[in-house]
GROMACS .gro file of C-alpha atoms in nm:
model
  435
    1UNK     CA    1  12.696  -3.597  -6.888
    2UNK     CA    2  12.851  -3.312  -6.991
    3UNK     CA    3  13.139  -3.276  -7.230
    4UNK     CA    4  13.384  -3.197  -6.936
    5UNK     CA    5  13.271  -3.579  -6.824
    6UNK     CA    6  13.219  -3.494  -6.485
    7UNK     CA    7  12.838  -3.677  -6.307
    8UNK     CA    8  12.616  -3.418  -6.329
    9UNK     CA    9  12.334  -3.691  -6.325
   10UNK     CA   10  12.342  -3.725  -5.941
   11UNK     CA   11  12.364  -3.394  -5.689
   12UNK     CA   12  12.639  -3.382  -5.473
   13UNK     CA   13  12.569  -3.418  -5.048
   14UNK     CA   14  12.617  -3.093  -4.939
   15UNK     CA   15  12.976  -3.046  -4.788
   16UNK     CA   16  13.104  -2.693  -4.611
   17UNK     CA   17  13.511  -2.683  -4.640
   18UNK     CA   18  13.683  -2.425  -4.327
   19UNK     CA   19  13.933  -2.346  -4.542
   20UNK     CA   20  13.734  -2.140  -4.780
   21UNK     CA   21  13.679  -1.886  -4.560
   22UNK     CA   22  13.818  -1.525  -4.635
   23UNK     CA   23  13.902  -1.459  -4.274
   24UNK     CA   24  14.086  -1.795  -4.271
   25UNK     CA   25  14.213  -1.744  -4.646
   26UNK     CA   26  14.406  -1.365  -4.506
   27UNK     CA   27  14.512  -1.507  -4.185
   28UNK     CA   28  14.712  -1.784  -4.340
   29UNK     CA   29  14.863  -1.608  -4.614
   30UNK     CA   30  14.908  -1.352  -4.341
   31UNK     CA   31  15.137  -1.562  -4.130
   32UNK     CA   32  15.367  -1.664  -4.462
   33UNK     CA   33  15.416  -1.299  -4.484
   34UNK     CA   34  15.213  -1.214  -4.758
   35UNK     CA   35  15.017  -0.934  -4.885
   36UNK     CA   36  14.591  -1.005  -4.813
   37UNK     CA   37  14.292  -0.879  -4.987
   38UNK     CA   38  14.055  -0.747  -4.701
   39UNK     CA   39  13.758  -0.937  -4.609
   40UNK     CA   40  13.481  -0.688  -4.661
   41UNK     CA   41  13.380  -0.609  -4.948
   42UNK     CA   42  13.580  -0.859  -5.077
   43UNK     CA   43  13.376  -1.091  -5.384
   44UNK     CA   44  13.468  -1.474  -5.348
   45UNK     CA   45  13.407  -1.729  -5.648
   46UNK     CA   46  13.347  -2.114  -5.619
   47UNK     CA   47  13.457  -2.295  -5.958
   48UNK     CA   48  13.206  -2.595  -5.892
   49UNK     CA   49  12.941  -2.512  -5.609
   50UNK     CA   50  12.730  -2.809  -5.597
   51UNK     CA   51  12.398  -2.742  -5.455
   52UNK     CA   52  12.512  -2.339  -5.247
   53UNK     CA   53  12.549  -2.512  -4.957
   54UNK     CA   54  12.919  -2.400  -4.850
   55UNK     CA   55  12.827  -2.069  -5.029
   56UNK     CA   56  12.537  -1.941  -4.872
   57UNK     CA   57  12.680  -2.031  -4.577
   58UNK     CA   58  12.978  -1.824  -4.645
   59UNK     CA   59  12.742  -1.564  -4.729
   60UNK     CA   60  12.544  -1.601  -4.463
   61UNK     CA   61  12.841  -1.573  -4.270
   62UNK     CA   62  13.013  -1.303  -4.439
   63UNK     CA   63  12.724  -1.060  -4.466
   64UNK     CA   64  13.043  -0.749  -4.617
   65UNK     CA   65  13.131  -1.036  -4.907
   66UNK     CA   66  13.053  -1.048  -5.214
   67UNK     CA   67  12.964  -1.495  -5.343
   68UNK     CA   68  12.916  -1.546  -5.687
   69UNK     CA   69  12.857  -1.987  -5.735
   70UNK     CA   70  12.891  -2.134  -6.070
   71UNK     CA   71  12.840  -2.528  -6.195
   72UNK     CA   72  12.777  -2.761  -6.466
   73UNK     CA   73  12.499  -2.897  -6.345
   74UNK     CA   74  12.108  -2.709  -6.271
   75UNK     CA   75  12.051  -2.915  -6.028
   76UNK     CA   76  12.220  -2.799  -5.819
   77UNK     CA   77  12.237  -2.448  -5.945
   78UNK     CA   78  11.814  -2.474  -5.860
   79UNK     CA   79  11.883  -2.605  -5.491
   80UNK     CA   80  12.168  -2.351  -5.454
   81UNK     CA   81  11.926  -2.038  -5.536
   82UNK     CA   82  11.644  -2.139  -5.361
   83UNK     CA   83  11.852  -2.216  -5.037
   84UNK     CA   84  11.965  -1.881  -5.113
   85UNK     CA   85  11.567  -1.685  -5.160
   86UNK     CA   86  11.492  -1.904  -4.839
   87UNK     CA   87  11.792  -1.745  -4.681
   88UNK     CA   88  11.666  -1.381  -4.858
   89UNK     CA   89  12.090  -1.337  -4.910
   90UNK     CA   90  12.112  -1.043  -5.046
   91UNK     CA   91  12.519  -1.075  -5.140
   92UNK     CA   92  12.551  -1.408  -5.322
   93UNK     CA   93  12.369  -1.561  -5.702
   94UNK     CA   94  12.500  -1.814  -5.861
   95UNK     CA   95  12.570  -1.851  -6.253
   96UNK     CA   96  12.499  -2.223  -6.446
   97UNK     CA   97  12.836  -2.242  -6.680
   98UNK     CA   98  13.054  -2.515  -6.891
   99UNK     CA   99  13.374  -2.351  -6.776
  100UNK     CA  100  13.563  -2.582  -6.967
  101UNK     CA  101  13.282  -2.415  -7.302
  102UNK     CA  102  13.286  -2.080  -7.174
  103UNK     CA  103  13.522  -1.878  -7.066
  104UNK     CA  104  13.385  -1.535  -7.049
  105UNK     CA  105  13.572  -1.295  -6.831
  106UNK     CA  106  13.413  -1.250  -6.487
  107UNK     CA  107  13.475  -0.928  -6.277
  108UNK     CA  108  13.759  -0.947  -6.104
  109UNK     CA  109  13.757  -1.242  -5.700
  110UNK     CA  110  13.962  -1.153  -5.413
  111UNK     CA  111  13.858  -1.574  -5.367
  112UNK     CA  112  13.896  -1.806  -5.608
  113UNK     CA  113  13.775  -2.203  -5.536
  114UNK     CA  114  13.774  -2.479  -5.750
  115UNK     CA  115  13.770  -2.791  -5.445
  116UNK     CA  116  13.608  -3.152  -5.576
  117UNK     CA  117  13.662  -3.064  -5.943
  118UNK     CA  118  14.081  -3.005  -6.092
  119UNK     CA  119  14.171  -3.386  -6.014
  120UNK     CA  120  13.804  -3.553  -6.171
  121UNK     CA  121  13.717  -3.383  -6.527
  122UNK     CA  122  13.919  -3.366  -6.843
  123UNK     CA  123  14.281  -3.257  -6.799
  124UNK     CA  124  14.141  -3.003  -7.132
  125UNK     CA  125  13.861  -2.887  -6.824
  126UNK     CA  126  14.146  -2.830  -6.554
  127UNK     CA  127  14.301  -2.615  -6.786
  128UNK     CA  128  13.975  -2.414  -6.885
  129UNK     CA  129  13.998  -2.445  -6.477
  130UNK     CA  130  14.309  -2.262  -6.370
  131UNK     CA  131  14.262  -2.003  -6.737
  132UNK     CA  132  13.981  -1.815  -6.463
  133UNK     CA  133  14.093  -1.821  -6.247
  134UNK     CA  134  14.404  -1.696  -6.393
  135UNK     CA  135  14.209  -1.464  -6.570
  136UNK     CA  136  13.954  -1.347  -6.295
  137UNK     CA  137  14.141  -1.362  -6.016
  138UNK     CA  138  14.174  -0.915  -5.925
  139UNK     CA  139  14.580  -0.820  -5.778
  140UNK     CA  140  14.620  -0.939  -5.506
  141UNK     CA  141  14.339  -1.201  -5.470
  142UNK     CA  142  14.421  -1.570  -5.411
  143UNK     CA  143  14.297  -1.964  -5.554
  144UNK     CA  144  14.281  -2.259  -5.393
  145UNK     CA  145  14.303  -2.496  -5.588
  146UNK     CA  146  14.223  -2.810  -5.401
  147UNK     CA  147  14.345  -3.173  -5.573
  148UNK     CA  148  14.498  -3.519  -5.531
  149UNK     CA  149  14.801  -3.571  -5.534
  150UNK     CA  150  15.070  -3.811  -5.671
  151UNK     CA  151  15.215  -4.009  -5.458
  152UNK     CA  152  14.937  -4.104  -5.217
  153UNK     CA  153  14.572  -4.092  -5.392
  154UNK     CA  154  14.781  -4.291  -5.667
  155UNK     CA  155  14.697  -4.576  -5.500
  156UNK     CA  156  14.264  -4.464  -5.493
  157UNK     CA  157  14.256  -4.494  -5.906
  158UNK     CA  158  14.250  -4.892  -5.830
  159UNK     CA  159  13.915  -4.777  -5.679
  160UNK     CA  160  13.789  -4.616  -5.940
  161UNK     CA  161  13.835  -4.888  -6.124
  162UNK     CA  162  13.601  -5.125  -5.933
  163UNK     CA  163  13.352  -4.907  -5.878
  164UNK     CA  164  13.360  -4.859  -6.228
  165UNK     CA  165  13.331  -5.225  -6.314
  166UNK     CA  166  13.133  -5.329  -6.065
  167UNK     CA  167  12.825  -5.051  -6.177
  168UNK     CA  168  12.846  -5.161  -6.543
  169UNK     CA  169  12.818  -5.497  -6.408
  170UNK     CA  170  12.484  -5.364  -6.216
  171UNK     CA  171  12.363  -5.235  -6.555
  172UNK     CA  172  12.460  -4.869  -6.444
  173UNK     CA  173  12.282  -4.912  -6.083
  174UNK     CA  174  12.516  -4.673  -5.935
  175UNK     CA  175  12.356  -4.826  -5.538
  176UNK     CA  176  12.359  -5.203  -5.656
  177UNK     CA  177  12.683  -5.125  -5.827
  178UNK     CA  178  12.897  -4.929  -5.537
  179UNK     CA  179  12.772  -5.178  -5.213
  180UNK     CA  180  12.883  -5.469  -5.519
  181UNK     CA  181  13.198  -5.273  -5.522
  182UNK     CA  182  13.247  -5.195  -5.137
  183UNK     CA  183  13.167  -5.558  -5.064
  184UNK     CA  184  13.499  -5.647  -5.296
  185UNK     CA  185  13.741  -5.382  -5.186
  186UNK     CA  186  13.672  -5.617  -4.803
  187UNK     CA  187  13.744  -5.891  -4.897
  188UNK     CA  188  13.995  -5.764  -5.003
  189UNK     CA  189  14.154  -5.619  -4.708
  190UNK     CA  190  13.981  -5.922  -4.514
  191UNK     CA  191  14.182  -6.173  -4.723
  192UNK     CA  192  14.517  -5.961  -4.757
  193UNK     CA  193  14.596  -5.861  -5.055
  194UNK     CA  194  14.901  -5.748  -5.166
  195UNK     CA  195  14.775  -5.398  -5.251
  196UNK     CA  196  14.658  -5.354  -4.947
  197UNK     CA  197  14.965  -5.396  -4.773
  198UNK     CA  198  15.172  -5.251  -4.953
  199UNK     CA  199  14.915  -4.960  -4.890
  200UNK     CA  200  14.798  -4.921  -4.568
  201UNK     CA  201  14.604  -4.564  -4.615
  202UNK     CA  202  14.344  -4.751  -4.880
  203UNK     CA  203  14.215  -4.963  -4.611
  204UNK     CA  204  14.130  -4.673  -4.379
  205UNK     CA  205  14.022  -4.470  -4.665
  206UNK     CA  206  13.791  -4.769  -4.755
  207UNK     CA  207  13.687  -4.753  -4.379
  208UNK     CA  208  13.521  -4.432  -4.385
  209UNK     CA  209  13.389  -4.508  -4.828
  210UNK     CA  210  13.202  -4.760  -4.637
  211UNK     CA  211  13.001  -4.491  -4.379
  212UNK     CA  212  12.983  -4.207  -4.628
  213UNK     CA  213  12.636  -4.204  -4.916
  214UNK     CA  214  12.674  -4.343  -5.241
  215UNK     CA  215  12.612  -3.982  -5.357
  216UNK     CA  216  12.963  -3.881  -5.286
  217UNK     CA  217  13.115  -4.207  -5.375
  218UNK     CA  218  12.941  -4.164  -5.687
  219UNK     CA  219  13.093  -3.792  -5.756
  220UNK     CA  220  13.464  -3.867  -5.589
  221UNK     CA  221  13.531  -4.289  -5.805
  222UNK     CA  222  13.239  -4.260  -6.095
  223UNK     CA  223  13.387  -3.994  -6.290
  224UNK     CA  224  13.539  -4.079  -6.684
  225UNK     CA  225  13.832  -3.868  -6.615
  226UNK     CA  226  14.000  -3.974  -6.232
  227UNK     CA  227  14.429  -3.851  -6.176
  228UNK     CA  228  14.606  -3.812  -5.896
  229UNK     CA  229  14.839  -3.473  -6.021
  230UNK     CA  230  15.200  -3.413  -5.925
  231UNK     CA  231  15.263  -3.063  -5.774
  232UNK     CA  232  15.457  -3.003  -6.085
  233UNK     CA  233  15.297  -3.061  -6.330
  234UNK     CA  234  15.022  -2.808  -6.176
  235UNK     CA  235  15.301  -2.521  -6.052
  236UNK     CA  236  15.313  -2.554  -6.446
  237UNK     CA  237  14.985  -2.518  -6.566
  238UNK     CA  238  14.938  -2.229  -6.363
  239UNK     CA  239  15.288  -2.075  -6.413
  240UNK     CA  240  15.216  -2.107  -6.796
  241UNK     CA  241  14.886  -1.915  -6.672
  242UNK     CA  242  15.062  -1.619  -6.483
  243UNK     CA  243  15.012  -1.791  -6.094
  244UNK     CA  244  15.221  -1.854  -5.867
  245UNK     CA  245  15.238  -2.124  -5.533
  246UNK     CA  246  15.175  -1.932  -5.279
  247UNK     CA  247  15.190  -2.117  -4.953
  248UNK     CA  248  14.893  -2.409  -4.855
  249UNK     CA  249  14.578  -2.364  -4.689
  250UNK     CA  250  14.673  -2.638  -4.432
  251UNK     CA  251  14.796  -2.467  -4.170
  252UNK     CA  252  15.084  -2.776  -4.081
  253UNK     CA  253  15.156  -2.762  -4.475
  254UNK     CA  254  15.292  -2.405  -4.463
  255UNK     CA  255  15.513  -2.500  -4.098
  256UNK     CA  256  15.810  -2.812  -4.235
  257UNK     CA  257  15.892  -2.894  -3.887
  258UNK     CA  258  15.499  -2.997  -3.831
  259UNK     CA  259  15.521  -3.187  -4.161
  260UNK     CA  260  15.787  -3.257  -4.300
  261UNK     CA  261  15.979  -3.634  -4.103
  262UNK     CA  262  16.333  -3.536  -3.987
  263UNK     CA  263  16.519  -3.781  -4.093
  264UNK     CA  264  16.402  -3.572  -4.466
  265UNK     CA  265  16.441  -3.145  -4.423
  266UNK     CA  266  16.925  -3.235  -4.429
  267UNK     CA  267  16.754  -3.346  -4.821
  268UNK     CA  268  16.525  -3.023  -4.867
  269UNK     CA  269  16.756  -2.768  -4.722
  270UNK     CA  270  16.978  -2.736  -5.036
  271UNK     CA  271  16.658  -2.737  -5.268
  272UNK     CA  272  16.587  -2.459  -5.428
  273UNK     CA  273  16.375  -2.516  -5.723
  274UNK     CA  274  16.048  -2.410  -5.573
  275UNK     CA  275  15.819  -2.789  -5.812
  276UNK     CA  276  16.118  -2.979  -5.709
  277UNK     CA  277  16.117  -2.904  -5.314
  278UNK     CA  278  15.709  -2.903  -5.313
  279UNK     CA  279  15.778  -3.329  -5.508
  280UNK     CA  280  15.983  -3.442  -5.257
  281UNK     CA  281  15.777  -3.281  -5.006
  282UNK     CA  282  15.499  -3.471  -5.117
  283UNK     CA  283  15.680  -3.799  -5.169
  284UNK     CA  284  15.819  -3.721  -4.752
  285UNK     CA  285  15.492  -3.704  -4.643
  286UNK     CA  286  15.326  -3.934  -4.904
  287UNK     CA  287  15.046  -3.679  -5.020
  288UNK     CA  288  14.704  -3.771  -5.104
  289UNK     CA  289  14.601  -3.446  -5.157
  290UNK     CA  290  14.637  -3.103  -5.175
  291UNK     CA  291  14.490  -2.769  -5.123
  292UNK     CA  292  14.683  -2.521  -5.322
  293UNK     CA  293  14.683  -2.111  -5.262
  294UNK     CA  294  14.790  -1.870  -5.559
  295UNK     CA  295  14.884  -1.533  -5.631
  296UNK     CA  296  14.965  -1.350  -5.967
  297UNK     CA  297  15.250  -1.204  -5.780
  298UNK     CA  298  15.273  -1.331  -5.422
  299UNK     CA  299  15.351  -0.974  -5.223
  300UNK     CA  300  15.578  -1.060  -4.895
  301UNK     CA  301  15.561  -0.798  -4.663
  302UNK     CA  302  15.807  -0.594  -4.517
  303UNK     CA  303  15.897  -0.760  -4.214
  304UNK     CA  304  15.762  -0.376  -3.998
  305UNK     CA  305  15.454  -0.439  -4.149
  306UNK     CA  306  15.442  -0.840  -4.145
  307UNK     CA  307  15.429  -0.758  -3.760
  308UNK     CA  308  15.152  -0.480  -3.813
  309UNK     CA  309  14.922  -0.739  -3.942
  310UNK     CA  310  15.008  -1.007  -3.761
  311UNK     CA  311  14.921  -0.749  -3.489
  312UNK     CA  312  14.594  -0.692  -3.558
  313UNK     CA  313  14.447  -1.029  -3.664
  314UNK     CA  314  14.188  -1.095  -3.356
  315UNK     CA  315  14.135  -1.456  -3.345
  316UNK     CA  316  13.886  -1.676  -3.150
  317UNK     CA  317  13.846  -1.979  -2.961
  318UNK     CA  318  13.610  -2.268  -3.093
  319UNK     CA  319  13.357  -2.450  -2.899
  320UNK     CA  320  13.380  -2.784  -2.704
  321UNK     CA  321  13.800  -2.725  -2.689
  322UNK     CA  322  13.945  -2.789  -2.332
  323UNK     CA  323  14.191  -2.568  -2.155
  324UNK     CA  324  14.425  -2.793  -2.106
  325UNK     CA  325  14.832  -2.762  -1.948
  326UNK     CA  326  14.948  -2.956  -2.269
  327UNK     CA  327  14.877  -3.013  -2.629
  328UNK     CA  328  14.966  -3.257  -2.890
  329UNK     CA  329  14.773  -3.194  -3.236
  330UNK     CA  330  14.827  -3.465  -3.555
  331UNK     CA  331  14.995  -3.415  -3.800
  332UNK     CA  332  15.112  -3.575  -4.137
  333UNK     CA  333  15.471  -3.687  -3.892
  334UNK     CA  334  15.226  -3.800  -3.600
  335UNK     CA  335  15.164  -3.610  -3.324
  336UNK     CA  336  15.382  -3.339  -3.279
  337UNK     CA  337  15.377  -3.196  -2.890
  338UNK     CA  338  15.346  -2.837  -2.844
  339UNK     CA  339  15.481  -2.581  -2.540
  340UNK     CA  340  15.298  -2.655  -2.320
  341UNK     CA  341  15.435  -2.293  -2.129
  342UNK     CA  342  15.304  -2.055  -2.446
  343UNK     CA  343  15.019  -2.220  -2.597
  344UNK     CA  344  14.870  -2.310  -2.172
  345UNK     CA  345  14.827  -1.981  -2.116
  346UNK     CA  346  14.682  -1.907  -2.466
  347UNK     CA  347  14.394  -2.144  -2.461
  348UNK     CA  348  14.257  -1.964  -2.142
  349UNK     CA  349  14.271  -1.692  -2.246
  350UNK     CA  350  14.063  -1.782  -2.544
  351UNK     CA  351  13.870  -1.934  -2.312
  352UNK     CA  352  13.733  -1.655  -2.205
  353UNK     CA  353  13.720  -1.405  -2.442
  354UNK     CA  354  13.885  -1.310  -2.855
  355UNK     CA  355  14.223  -1.184  -2.802
  356UNK     CA  356  14.478  -1.032  -3.109
  357UNK     CA  357  14.831  -1.172  -3.215
  358UNK     CA  358  14.942  -0.894  -2.985
  359UNK     CA  359  14.725  -0.909  -2.664
  360UNK     CA  360  14.823  -1.341  -2.734
  361UNK     CA  361  15.190  -1.231  -2.644
  362UNK     CA  362  15.142  -1.134  -2.341
  363UNK     CA  363  14.887  -1.405  -2.287
  364UNK     CA  364  15.166  -1.592  -2.015
  365UNK     CA  365  15.406  -1.469  -1.770
  366UNK     CA  366  15.672  -1.377  -2.010
  367UNK     CA  367  15.661  -1.279  -2.406
  368UNK     CA  368  15.586  -1.525  -2.648
  369UNK     CA  369  15.868  -1.426  -2.926
  370UNK     CA  370  15.643  -1.355  -3.243
  371UNK     CA  371  15.733  -1.577  -3.523
  372UNK     CA  372  15.705  -1.907  -3.277
  373UNK     CA  373  15.314  -1.686  -3.160
  374UNK     CA  374  15.292  -1.714  -3.612
  375UNK     CA  375  15.324  -2.095  -3.560
  376UNK     CA  376  15.167  -2.191  -3.216
  377UNK     CA  377  14.830  -2.020  -3.418
  378UNK     CA  378  14.858  -2.169  -3.750
  379UNK     CA  379  14.896  -2.531  -3.573
  380UNK     CA  380  14.612  -2.443  -3.335
  381UNK     CA  381  14.438  -2.302  -3.657
  382UNK     CA  382  14.461  -2.634  -3.827
  383UNK     CA  383  14.454  -2.843  -3.557
  384UNK     CA  384  14.065  -2.712  -3.505
  385UNK     CA  385  14.143  -2.607  -3.206
  386UNK     CA  386  14.134  -2.200  -3.253
  387UNK     CA  387  13.957  -2.027  -3.577
  388UNK     CA  388  14.046  -1.663  -3.692
  389UNK     CA  389  13.765  -1.355  -3.700
  390UNK     CA  390  13.678  -1.164  -3.928
  391UNK     CA  391  13.536  -0.886  -3.776
  392UNK     CA  392  13.254  -0.852  -4.014
  393UNK     CA  393  12.943  -0.629  -3.914
  394UNK     CA  394  12.734  -0.723  -3.581
  395UNK     CA  395  12.456  -0.793  -3.838
  396UNK     CA  396  12.358  -1.132  -3.740
  397UNK     CA  397  11.983  -1.141  -3.948
  398UNK     CA  398  12.107  -1.323  -4.243
  399UNK     CA  399  12.260  -1.668  -4.054
  400UNK     CA  400  11.984  -1.631  -3.796
  401UNK     CA  401  11.733  -1.679  -4.046
  402UNK     CA  402  11.969  -2.031  -4.246
  403UNK     CA  403  12.050  -2.131  -3.923
  404UNK     CA  404  11.631  -2.204  -3.884
  405UNK     CA  405  11.633  -2.296  -4.198
  406UNK     CA  406  11.946  -2.621  -4.094
  407UNK     CA  407  11.780  -2.685  -3.811
  408UNK     CA  408  11.423  -2.770  -3.978
  409UNK     CA  409  11.589  -2.947  -4.253
  410UNK     CA  410  11.760  -3.187  -3.939
  411UNK     CA  411  11.512  -3.189  -3.761
  412UNK     CA  412  11.324  -3.346  -4.104
  413UNK     CA  413  11.608  -3.613  -4.167
  414UNK     CA  414  11.826  -3.431  -4.381
  415UNK     CA  415  12.180  -3.453  -4.282
  416UNK     CA  416  12.357  -3.112  -4.250
  417UNK     CA  417  12.808  -3.029  -4.207
  418UNK     CA  418  12.775  -2.734  -4.054
  419UNK     CA  419  12.603  -2.413  -3.959
  420UNK     CA  420  12.702  -2.039  -4.027
  421UNK     CA  421  12.869  -1.834  -3.759
  422UNK     CA  422  12.882  -1.476  -3.806
  423UNK     CA  423  13.137  -1.468  -3.528
  424UNK     CA  424  13.462  -1.692  -3.713
  425UNK     CA  425  13.295  -1.580  -4.017
  426UNK     CA  426  13.237  -1.924  -4.182
  427UNK     CA  427  13.113  -2.207  -4.065
  428UNK     CA  428  13.096  -2.441  -3.758
  429UNK     CA  429  13.049  -2.827  -3.756
  430UNK     CA  430  12.737  -2.941  -3.645
  431UNK     CA  431  12.901  -3.161  -3.327
  432UNK     CA  432  13.054  -2.787  -3.236
  433UNK     CA  433  12.784  -2.600  -3.208
  434UNK     CA  434  12.543  -2.914  -3.004
  435UNK     CA  435  12.849  -2.799  -2.712
   0.00000   0.00000   0.00000
């Protein structure tokens, strides 16, 4: 454990998040009507990169982008460098760095990622993360900040307390303590303890944790710090550092009609203060985590430029997505049915080959209005049906090398969360690559 009070003696498990992809972030900003950085020739940095799995996967899938990973754990950095070396990646580098103590200014990055760290470190380290992002972001760059938020994540402070107490009771033995903590929480749930009655989402989280590896639970709940933060305080910290909230990397959360209960919409309509509005939306959704996008100065596109930027975007259908006459997607406010008259032709067209936004406007018998198509594609992205394409070069060498290494890991019994996909400039979960 370092001065940041974050676990360093237990390696984090490989993880991949589609929202970290440059193509995803650019498409999201474009949908919001904001000027975005380029994908090709860009620089990408992850604060707390873990074992580098996600960064290496994206580097293989985006050979025209340069990637940097920084982490406090030497075991993570060694593993990351080893994977990059085995894959012969030439567009990635890793640095052992305690961001809470070393505030060197890095070369400007168009994309900065901080996932799974901000809510789990001491307040002074959170401040250091924000300062690093503010100092290192390129003029049109975007800072992706993931954290646990109020009110939805507040109950999980109990999980942290129980896991920490049970590990202590087991003389610091992590696996025995975590198993004991899971058993104790399961007994509380089975006994209809008031906590689980008042917080039904905690029951599903417990079911999820029961299937996870102990190392994952350790990183989630055994750090000295765990803070479910109010969005207003995070926005204030960002504002003081010179960063402004631009939107969410979770596409549906950028569409109030798909993420806020209709009964709450009248309450929001007269709220002009951005922080208060986001606070009320989090309350309406019982939000437990956020994937905020911050920029130094979000620059809105004029209508003509926005339309042109939308028209240039290209989308592809993800493997295994069926083409149907009607579609329902799950959201925080329940299932939402998208207009089948528009969605079915769009998915049918994409099932044949990728298509641009402009082409998809003419996929059906009638023209899809620009604003509606923008929302539909944003919703389909969030639902895991379509993905923006980056238009990178056709050199599959790095992807092929990395995927061969990952296939060998699977053969020897190692869990692999995703494979590199050059077409999408991203990763595809294992279940999608087997379609």
